mmCIF file of C-alpha atoms in Angstrom:
data_model
loop_
_atom_site.group_PDB
_atom_site.id
_atom_site.type_symbol
_atom_site.label_atom_id
_atom_site.label_comp_id
_atom_site.label_asym_id
_atom_site.label_seq_id
_atom_site.Cartn_x
_atom_site.Cartn_y
_atom_site.Cartn_z
ATOM 1 C CA MET A 1 -5.978 32.048 29.976
ATOM 2 C CA SER A 2 -8.398 29.942 27.953
ATOM 3 C CA ASN A 3 -9.175 27.853 31.040
ATOM 4 C CA LEU A 4 -10.345 30.850 33.099
ATOM 5 C CA ILE A 5 -13.958 31.997 32.767
ATOM 6 C CA LEU A 6 -14.565 35.696 33.552
ATOM 7 C CA PRO A 7 -18.331 36.307 33.826
ATOM 8 C CA PRO A 8 -19.190 39.781 32.477
ATOM 9 C CA GLY A 9 -19.889 42.246 35.274
ATOM 10 C CA TYR A 10 -19.154 39.710 38.014
ATOM 11 C CA HIS A 11 -18.448 40.882 41.544
ATOM 12 C CA SER A 12 -18.533 39.046 44.848
ATOM 13 C CA GLU A 13 -21.506 39.971 47.016
ATOM 14 C CA LEU A 14 -19.451 39.229 50.129
ATOM 15 C CA ASN A 15 -16.080 40.607 51.212
ATOM 16 C CA LEU A 16 -13.355 38.220 52.395
ATOM 17 C CA TYR A 17 -14.400 38.335 56.045
ATOM 18 C CA LYS A 18 -18.086 37.709 55.284
ATOM 19 C CA THR A 19 -17.133 35.003 52.799
ATOM 20 C CA GLN A 20 -15.292 33.082 55.505
ATOM 21 C CA ALA A 21 -18.299 33.336 57.802
ATOM 22 C CA ALA A 22 -20.613 32.197 54.997
ATOM 23 C CA ILE A 23 -18.378 29.200 54.202
ATOM 24 C CA LYS A 24 -18.761 28.056 57.802
ATOM 25 C CA THR A 25 -22.536 28.518 57.587
ATOM 26 C CA VAL A 26 -22.744 26.317 54.481
ATOM 27 C CA LYS A 27 -20.496 23.587 55.844
ATOM 28 C CA ASP A 28 -22.051 23.413 59.299
ATOM 29 C CA PHE A 29 -25.609 23.182 57.993
ATOM 30 C CA PHE A 30 -24.922 20.785 55.131
ATOM 31 C CA GLN A 31 -22.823 18.206 56.963
ATOM 32 C CA SER A 32 -25.135 18.154 59.969
ATOM 33 C CA LEU A 33 -28.208 17.515 57.812
ATOM 34 C CA LEU A 34 -26.394 14.977 55.626
ATOM 35 C CA ALA A 35 -25.300 12.991 58.677
ATOM 36 C CA GLU A 36 -28.857 13.028 60.026
ATOM 37 C CA ARG A 37 -30.531 11.940 56.772
ATOM 38 C CA LEU A 38 -28.044 9.185 55.914
ATOM 39 C CA HIS A 39 -27.422 8.043 59.520
ATOM 40 C CA LEU A 40 -23.714 8.845 59.480
ATOM 41 C CA LEU A 41 -21.202 9.248 62.300
ATOM 42 C CA ARG A 42 -18.248 11.569 61.860
ATOM 43 C CA VAL A 43 -14.887 9.770 62.212
ATOM 44 C CA SER A 44 -11.200 10.568 61.867
ATOM 45 C CA ALA A 45 -9.466 9.554 58.651
ATOM 46 C CA PRO A 46 -5.892 9.245 57.341
ATOM 47 C CA LEU A 47 -4.105 11.927 55.363
ATOM 48 C CA PHE A 48 -1.730 9.328 53.909
ATOM 49 C CA VAL A 49 -1.600 5.553 53.403
ATOM 50 C CA ASP A 50 0.888 2.795 52.597
ATOM 51 C CA PRO A 51 0.921 2.414 48.778
ATOM 52 C CA ALA A 52 1.435 -1.348 49.141
ATOM 53 C CA SER A 53 -1.955 -1.668 50.860
ATOM 54 C CA GLY A 54 -3.919 -0.887 47.691
ATOM 55 C CA LEU A 55 -6.052 1.512 49.734
ATOM 56 C CA ASN A 56 -5.340 4.655 47.758
ATOM 57 C CA ASP A 57 -7.756 5.731 45.058
ATOM 58 C CA ASN A 58 -6.254 5.466 41.557
ATOM 59 C CA LEU A 59 -8.897 7.862 40.176
ATOM 60 C CA ASN A 60 -8.594 7.688 36.363
ATOM 61 C CA GLY A 61 -5.383 5.677 36.571
ATOM 62 C CA VAL A 62 -3.084 8.427 35.275
ATOM 63 C CA GLU A 63 -2.907 10.876 38.198
ATOM 64 C CA ARG A 64 0.339 10.726 40.180
ATOM 65 C CA PRO A 65 -0.184 10.535 43.951
ATOM 66 C CA VAL A 66 1.997 12.740 46.141
ATOM 67 C CA THR A 67 4.573 10.566 47.908
ATOM 68 C CA PHE A 68 7.091 11.085 50.675
ATOM 69 C CA ASP A 69 9.446 8.964 52.747
ATOM 70 C CA ILE A 70 9.310 8.527 56.522
ATOM 71 C CA LYS A 71 12.758 9.092 58.004
ATOM 72 C CA TYR A 72 12.396 7.082 61.204
ATOM 73 C CA GLN A 73 10.777 4.099 59.500
ATOM 74 C CA GLY A 74 13.730 3.309 57.284
ATOM 75 C CA SER A 75 12.626 5.758 54.561
ATOM 76 C CA ARG A 76 9.360 3.827 54.181
ATOM 77 C CA GLU A 77 7.215 5.414 51.488
ATOM 78 C CA ALA A 78 3.749 6.883 52.080
ATOM 79 C CA GLU A 79 1.159 8.368 49.712
ATOM 80 C CA ILE A 80 -1.168 11.302 50.303
ATOM 81 C CA VAL A 81 -4.688 9.952 49.784
ATOM 82 C CA GLN A 82 -6.481 10.879 46.560
ATOM 83 C CA SER A 83 -9.791 9.838 48.092
ATOM 84 C CA LEU A 84 -10.924 7.475 50.846
ATOM 85 C CA ALA A 85 -13.206 5.263 48.760
ATOM 86 C CA LYS A 86 -11.477 2.039 49.801
ATOM 87 C CA TRP A 87 -10.348 2.977 53.310
ATOM 88 C CA LYS A 88 -13.955 3.624 54.375
ATOM 89 C CA ARG A 89 -15.003 -0.003 53.859
ATOM 90 C CA TYR A 90 -12.196 -1.135 56.139
ATOM 91 C CA ALA A 91 -13.195 1.455 58.725
ATOM 92 C CA LEU A 92 -16.851 0.400 58.737
ATOM 93 C CA LYS A 93 -15.838 -3.156 59.565
ATOM 94 C CA LYS A 94 -13.132 -2.202 62.064
ATOM 95 C CA TYR A 95 -15.362 0.197 63.994
ATOM 96 C CA GLY A 96 -18.271 -2.235 64.196
ATOM 97 C CA PHE A 97 -20.921 -0.442 62.137
ATOM 98 C CA SER A 98 -24.134 -2.288 61.283
ATOM 99 C CA VAL A 99 -26.351 -2.417 58.190
ATOM 100 C CA GLY A 100 -28.036 0.965 57.730
ATOM 101 C CA GLU A 101 -25.281 2.835 59.561
ATOM 102 C CA GLY A 102 -22.411 4.785 58.065
ATOM 103 C CA LEU A 103 -19.599 7.241 58.567
ATOM 104 C CA TYR A 104 -18.379 10.483 57.078
ATOM 105 C CA THR A 105 -15.137 12.377 57.351
ATOM 106 C CA ASP A 106 -13.247 15.400 56.070
ATOM 107 C CA MET A 107 -10.935 14.347 53.260
ATOM 108 C CA SER A 108 -8.088 16.574 52.091
ATOM 109 C CA ALA A 109 -5.973 15.654 49.085
ATOM 110 C CA ILE A 110 -3.349 17.061 46.757
ATOM 111 C CA ARG A 111 -3.861 16.310 43.070
ATOM 112 C CA ARG A 112 -0.630 17.500 41.528
ATOM 113 C CA ASP A 113 -1.703 16.783 37.928
ATOM 114 C CA GLU A 114 -4.961 18.759 38.100
ATOM 115 C CA GLU A 115 -5.262 21.597 35.581
ATOM 116 C CA ALA A 116 -6.345 24.698 37.473
ATOM 117 C CA ASP A 117 -9.455 26.553 36.303
ATOM 118 C CA ASN A 118 -12.617 28.055 37.818
ATOM 119 C CA ILE A 119 -13.740 24.787 39.415
ATOM 120 C CA HIS A 120 -10.526 22.742 39.691
ATOM 121 C CA SER A 121 -7.625 23.129 42.095
ATOM 122 C CA ILE A 122 -4.628 21.019 43.072
ATOM 123 C CA TYR A 123 -6.143 21.048 46.571
ATOM 124 C CA VAL A 124 -9.215 18.879 47.049
ATOM 125 C CA ASP A 125 -11.503 18.992 50.072
ATOM 126 C CA GLN A 126 -14.600 16.863 50.314
ATOM 127 C CA TRP A 127 -16.834 14.968 52.671
ATOM 128 C CA ASP A 128 -16.187 11.284 52.111
ATOM 129 C CA TRP A 129 -19.048 9.115 53.366
ATOM 130 C CA GLU A 130 -19.835 5.400 53.368
ATOM 131 C CA LYS A 131 -22.780 3.332 54.585
ATOM 132 C CA ILE A 132 -23.328 -0.413 55.030
ATOM 133 C CA ILE A 133 -26.114 -1.984 52.991
ATOM 134 C CA ALA A 134 -27.406 -5.548 52.738
ATOM 135 C CA ARG A 135 -26.334 -7.750 49.833
ATOM 136 C CA GLU A 136 -29.860 -7.641 48.403
ATOM 137 C CA ASP A 137 -29.776 -3.822 48.381
ATOM 138 C CA ARG A 138 -27.020 -3.693 45.781
ATOM 139 C CA ASN A 139 -29.431 -2.402 43.132
ATOM 140 C CA GLU A 140 -30.494 0.705 41.226
ATOM 141 C CA ASP A 141 -33.410 1.442 43.566
ATOM 142 C CA THR A 142 -31.009 1.820 46.503
ATOM 143 C CA LEU A 143 -28.746 4.061 44.432
ATOM 144 C CA LYS A 144 -31.603 6.316 43.321
ATOM 145 C CA GLU A 145 -33.064 6.558 46.816
ATOM 146 C CA THR A 146 -29.676 7.641 48.171
ATOM 147 C CA VAL A 147 -29.192 10.170 45.367
ATOM 148 C CA ARG A 148 -32.589 11.695 46.156
ATOM 149 C CA THR A 149 -31.658 11.946 49.843
ATOM 150 C CA VAL A 150 -28.392 13.750 49.094
ATOM 151 C CA TYR A 151 -30.159 16.011 46.609
ATOM 152 C CA LYS A 152 -32.803 16.955 49.188
ATOM 153 C CA VAL A 153 -29.996 17.962 51.556
ATOM 154 C CA LEU A 154 -28.560 20.166 48.802
ATOM 155 C CA ARG A 155 -31.955 21.797 48.257
ATOM 156 C CA LYS A 156 -32.475 22.332 51.992
ATOM 157 C CA THR A 157 -29.048 23.961 52.197
ATOM 158 C CA GLU A 158 -29.846 26.302 49.318
ATOM 159 C CA LYS A 159 -33.114 27.318 50.986
ATOM 160 C CA TYR A 160 -31.293 27.898 54.282
ATOM 161 C CA MET A 161 -28.676 30.083 52.595
ATOM 162 C CA SER A 162 -31.324 32.048 50.705
ATOM 163 C CA ILE A 163 -32.938 32.948 54.043
ATOM 164 C CA HIS A 164 -29.640 34.138 55.538
ATOM 165 C CA PHE A 165 -28.298 35.968 52.468
ATOM 166 C CA ASP A 166 -30.653 38.190 50.467
ATOM 167 C CA TYR A 167 -28.707 37.942 47.197
ATOM 168 C CA ILE A 168 -29.025 34.143 47.011
ATOM 169 C CA GLU A 169 -32.070 32.903 45.110
ATOM 170 C CA GLU A 170 -33.166 29.274 44.937
ATOM 171 C CA ILE A 171 -32.342 27.807 41.527
ATOM 172 C CA LEU A 172 -32.307 24.043 42.150
ATOM 173 C CA PRO A 173 -35.409 22.307 40.758
ATOM 174 C CA HIS A 174 -37.648 20.324 43.098
ATOM 175 C CA ASP A 175 -36.668 16.961 41.599
ATOM 176 C CA ILE A 176 -33.442 15.597 40.153
ATOM 177 C CA PHE A 177 -33.518 14.016 36.676
ATOM 178 C CA PHE A 178 -32.013 10.528 36.244
ATOM 179 C CA VAL A 179 -30.214 9.537 33.055
ATOM 180 C CA THR A 180 -27.621 6.900 32.123
ATOM 181 C CA THR A 181 -24.462 7.603 30.140
ATOM 182 C CA ARG A 182 -25.794 5.407 27.320
ATOM 183 C CA GLU A 183 -29.014 7.418 27.198
ATOM 184 C CA LEU A 184 -26.973 10.616 27.065
ATOM 185 C CA GLU A 185 -24.957 9.197 24.182
ATOM 186 C CA GLU A 186 -28.191 8.442 22.324
ATOM 187 C CA MET A 187 -29.515 11.967 23.006
ATOM 188 C CA PHE A 188 -26.359 13.776 21.917
ATOM 189 C CA PRO A 189 -24.333 11.364 19.731
ATOM 190 C CA GLU A 190 -22.284 14.062 18.017
ATOM 191 C CA TYR A 191 -21.078 15.725 21.210
ATOM 192 C CA THR A 192 -18.399 15.022 23.809
ATOM 193 C CA PRO A 193 -19.372 13.667 27.249
ATOM 194 C CA LYS A 194 -18.773 17.080 28.846
ATOM 195 C CA GLU A 195 -20.950 18.784 26.229
ATOM 196 C CA ARG A 196 -23.677 16.199 26.869
ATOM 197 C CA GLU A 197 -23.529 16.953 30.593
ATOM 198 C CA TYR A 198 -23.831 20.667 29.874
ATOM 199 C CA PHE A 199 -26.864 20.274 27.600
ATOM 200 C CA ILE A 200 -28.780 17.987 29.965
ATOM 201 C CA ALA A 201 -27.869 20.005 33.079
ATOM 202 C CA LYS A 202 -28.979 23.272 31.496
ATOM 203 C CA ALA A 203 -32.223 21.684 30.312
ATOM 204 C CA LYS A 204 -33.089 19.974 33.627
ATOM 205 C CA GLY A 205 -31.332 22.106 36.262
ATOM 206 C CA ALA A 206 -30.104 19.081 38.221
ATOM 207 C CA VAL A 207 -29.283 15.614 36.875
ATOM 208 C CA CYS A 208 -28.040 12.299 38.173
ATOM 209 C CA ILE A 209 -25.789 10.718 35.563
ATOM 210 C CA MET A 210 -25.542 6.956 36.113
ATOM 211 C CA GLN A 211 -23.367 4.065 34.914
ATOM 212 C CA ILE A 212 -19.995 5.782 34.566
ATOM 213 C CA GLY A 213 -16.797 3.918 33.731
ATOM 214 C CA ASP A 214 -17.761 1.230 31.242
ATOM 215 C CA ASP A 215 -17.382 1.665 27.475
ATOM 216 C CA LEU A 216 -20.274 3.169 25.525
ATOM 217 C CA GLU A 217 -21.361 2.298 21.965
ATOM 218 C CA ASN A 218 -18.483 4.391 20.587
ATOM 219 C CA GLY A 219 -15.998 2.203 22.475
ATOM 220 C CA LYS A 220 -15.027 4.884 24.988
ATOM 221 C CA PRO A 221 -16.277 5.518 28.543
ATOM 222 C CA HIS A 222 -18.294 8.612 29.389
ATOM 223 C CA ASP A 223 -15.646 9.405 31.998
ATOM 224 C CA GLY A 224 -12.864 7.555 33.749
ATOM 225 C CA ARG A 225 -13.631 5.724 36.979
ATOM 226 C CA ALA A 226 -11.273 3.476 38.928
ATOM 227 C CA PRO A 227 -12.238 -0.201 38.526
ATOM 228 C CA ASP A 228 -11.910 -1.188 42.166
ATOM 229 C CA TYR A 229 -14.361 0.865 44.207
ATOM 230 C CA ASP A 230 -17.599 1.773 42.360
ATOM 231 C CA ASP A 231 -19.612 -0.854 40.531
ATOM 232 C CA TRP A 232 -19.748 0.787 37.096
ATOM 233 C CA SER A 233 -23.358 -0.348 36.638
ATOM 234 C CA LEU A 234 -24.411 1.162 39.990
ATOM 235 C CA ASN A 235 -22.728 4.548 40.310
ATOM 236 C CA ALA A 236 -23.759 8.142 39.742
ATOM 237 C CA ASP A 237 -22.717 11.798 39.654
ATOM 238 C CA ILE A 238 -24.932 14.669 40.788
ATOM 239 C CA VAL A 239 -24.498 17.496 38.281
ATOM 240 C CA VAL A 240 -26.255 20.873 38.409
ATOM 241 C CA TYR A 241 -26.470 23.813 36.040
ATOM 242 C CA TYR A 242 -24.488 26.765 37.379
ATOM 243 C CA PRO A 243 -25.624 30.024 35.757
ATOM 244 C CA VAL A 244 -22.814 32.159 37.199
ATOM 245 C CA LEU A 245 -20.361 30.368 34.872
ATOM 246 C CA ASP A 246 -22.882 28.854 32.442
ATOM 247 C CA ILE A 247 -21.525 25.360 33.075
ATOM 248 C CA ALA A 248 -22.518 21.918 34.292
ATOM 249 C CA LEU A 249 -21.094 21.618 37.801
ATOM 250 C CA GLU A 250 -20.523 18.238 39.455
ATOM 251 C CA LEU A 251 -21.223 18.438 43.196
ATOM 252 C CA SER A 252 -21.107 14.796 44.215
ATOM 253 C CA SER A 253 -19.949 11.403 43.003
ATOM 254 C CA MET A 254 -21.219 8.180 44.582
ATOM 255 C CA GLY A 255 -21.870 4.535 43.966
ATOM 256 C CA ILE A 256 -22.595 1.091 45.297
ATOM 257 C CA ARG A 257 -19.203 -0.483 45.838
ATOM 258 C CA VAL A 258 -17.817 -3.476 43.988
ATOM 259 C CA ASP A 259 -18.475 -7.009 45.121
ATOM 260 C CA LYS A 260 -16.303 -9.928 44.033
ATOM 261 C CA THR A 261 -17.973 -10.314 40.643
ATOM 262 C CA ALA A 262 -17.898 -6.625 39.739
ATOM 263 C CA LEU A 263 -14.326 -6.190 40.953
ATOM 264 C CA LEU A 264 -12.880 -9.046 38.905
ATOM 265 C CA ARG A 265 -14.850 -8.023 35.814
ATOM 266 C CA GLN A 266 -13.783 -4.383 36.029
ATOM 267 C CA LEU A 267 -10.126 -5.140 36.757
ATOM 268 C CA GLU A 268 -10.077 -7.279 33.622
ATOM 269 C CA LYS A 269 -11.742 -4.576 31.526
ATOM 270 C CA ALA A 270 -9.351 -1.943 32.867
ATOM 271 C CA GLY A 271 -6.347 -4.106 32.027
ATOM 272 C CA CYS A 272 -5.063 -4.406 35.579
ATOM 273 C CA PRO A 273 -6.080 -7.889 36.832
ATOM 274 C CA GLU A 274 -2.871 -8.038 38.895
ATOM 275 C CA ARG A 275 -4.452 -5.671 41.433
ATOM 276 C CA ALA A 276 -6.555 -8.606 42.624
ATOM 277 C CA SER A 277 -3.567 -9.711 44.695
ATOM 278 C CA LEU A 278 -3.453 -6.499 46.769
ATOM 279 C CA PRO A 279 -4.736 -6.709 50.380
ATOM 280 C CA PHE A 280 -7.846 -4.570 49.816
ATOM 281 C CA HIS A 281 -8.832 -6.432 46.690
ATOM 282 C CA ARG A 282 -8.332 -9.821 48.325
ATOM 283 C CA ALA A 283 -10.596 -8.701 51.164
ATOM 284 C CA VAL A 284 -13.356 -7.842 48.670
ATOM 285 C CA ILE A 285 -12.903 -11.108 46.763
ATOM 286 C CA ASN A 286 -12.998 -13.126 49.992
ATOM 287 C CA GLU A 287 -16.078 -11.158 51.161
ATOM 288 C CA GLU A 288 -14.315 -9.993 54.309
ATOM 289 C CA LEU A 289 -15.639 -6.428 53.942
ATOM 290 C CA PRO A 290 -19.256 -5.221 54.209
ATOM 291 C CA PHE A 291 -21.371 -4.351 51.190
ATOM 292 C CA THR A 292 -21.543 -0.570 51.033
ATOM 293 C CA ILE A 293 -22.657 2.535 49.203
ATOM 294 C CA GLY A 294 -20.653 5.713 49.468
ATOM 295 C CA GLY A 295 -19.317 8.788 47.799
ATOM 296 C CA GLY A 296 -17.686 12.164 48.005
ATOM 297 C CA ILE A 297 -19.197 15.644 48.125
ATOM 298 C CA GLY A 298 -16.972 18.583 47.267
ATOM 299 C CA GLN A 299 -16.831 21.037 50.148
ATOM 300 C CA SER A 300 -15.413 23.923 48.135
ATOM 301 C CA ARG A 301 -17.672 23.055 45.206
ATOM 302 C CA ILE A 302 -20.872 23.388 47.229
ATOM 303 C CA CYS A 303 -19.597 26.548 48.945
ATOM 304 C CA MET A 304 -18.839 28.023 45.549
ATOM 305 C CA PHE A 305 -22.295 27.044 44.276
ATOM 306 C CA PHE A 306 -24.334 28.219 47.258
ATOM 307 C CA LEU A 307 -22.412 31.497 47.619
ATOM 308 C CA ARG A 308 -22.579 32.107 43.846
ATOM 309 C CA LYS A 309 -18.840 32.535 43.486
ATOM 310 C CA ALA A 310 -17.095 32.579 40.090
ATOM 311 C CA HIS A 311 -13.908 30.781 41.122
ATOM 312 C CA ILE A 312 -13.187 27.963 43.547
ATOM 313 C CA GLY A 313 -10.249 29.995 44.841
ATOM 314 C CA GLU A 314 -12.790 32.377 46.367
ATOM 315 C CA VAL A 315 -13.780 29.679 48.879
ATOM 316 C CA GLN A 316 -10.526 27.735 49.390
ATOM 317 C CA CYS A 317 -6.816 28.441 49.792
ATOM 318 C CA SER A 318 -4.564 27.008 47.091
ATOM 319 C CA ILE A 319 -1.718 27.933 44.750
ATOM 320 C CA TRP A 320 -2.608 29.337 41.344
ATOM 321 C CA PRO A 321 -0.589 30.286 38.253
ATOM 322 C CA GLU A 322 0.569 33.908 38.483
ATOM 323 C CA GLU A 323 -1.394 34.816 35.367
ATOM 324 C CA ILE A 324 -4.646 33.559 36.904
ATOM 325 C CA THR A 325 -3.957 35.377 40.176
ATOM 326 C CA ARG A 326 -3.300 38.647 38.356
ATOM 327 C CA CYS A 327 -6.300 38.283 36.048
ATOM 328 C CA ALA A 328 -8.563 37.431 38.988
ATOM 329 C CA GLU A 329 -7.532 40.570 40.846
ATOM 330 C CA GLU A 330 -8.217 42.678 37.767
ATOM 331 C CA ASN A 331 -11.708 41.209 37.300
ATOM 332 C CA GLY A 332 -13.205 41.190 40.780
ATOM 333 C CA LEU A 333 -12.411 37.584 41.786
ATOM 334 C CA GLN A 334 -11.276 37.577 45.417
ATOM 335 C CA LEU A 335 -8.960 34.584 45.716
ATOM 336 C CA LEU A 336 -8.301 33.527 49.319
#
């Protein structure tokens, strides 16, 4: 049970019925405002893809995607998506979006190798979004401006929820603090990346951690990031301090996507240059896809944060180890 945090004296302020209503309130307000501020259109998206297309997200490179065969297509294999980072660039081109316009969609995934705890589940639900930018806008200023826009939507949502629910107080600071992984390493050289995130998040309230994926001075990356969607020099995570669990909580991951140069460099560094022959990667190398910025925002994560829940299972339906289910019931955690 070492991976389950039980806050002393915790109890849910909302019963199951009111929790479901509150989840809808959070999601409706947040996605509507996000679409407005980033100029996004909601679109339909696939639940599964052809593994030979190279469209699936490899995440950290070790997670096993869920696969199944299609009976009436000669047992052709399909993979449940792990995210839609690559598919979205195809969709933007196919649907005829222009520079400054983007899309968002509901993404559901199954991550079979995820270790369940208060903030992780084998079921993942997030808003995946992507927006076309000009070649000259592939820079840090564009990244920071977009991060600030998403963060303002988070703050607006917290204010909205605090008006509708008396027990919710605003805790997000007015501004988000920007820091690179190398700067974090210099600040806290003796600590692990997760400990560094905790210290900076608790000190600042909300931080944008940039440049994730490449090796630091110690020869290891701050965190794993697939080499073929984010440009490791132009990506970021939004992390906030969550007092209910006394943790650093990641709410969003985003980045300016790879161009030809970044893709080839990162594939080489990651030791998988053979991926350059896959259809998606060839399209990037041949500049057949638009330049974009995009990311994912955890739906259950933000519901958990804004409703001040102690376990992600209180805002989403999943399967948990029996020991966690029993312990949750004994300690006031209302798993759906």
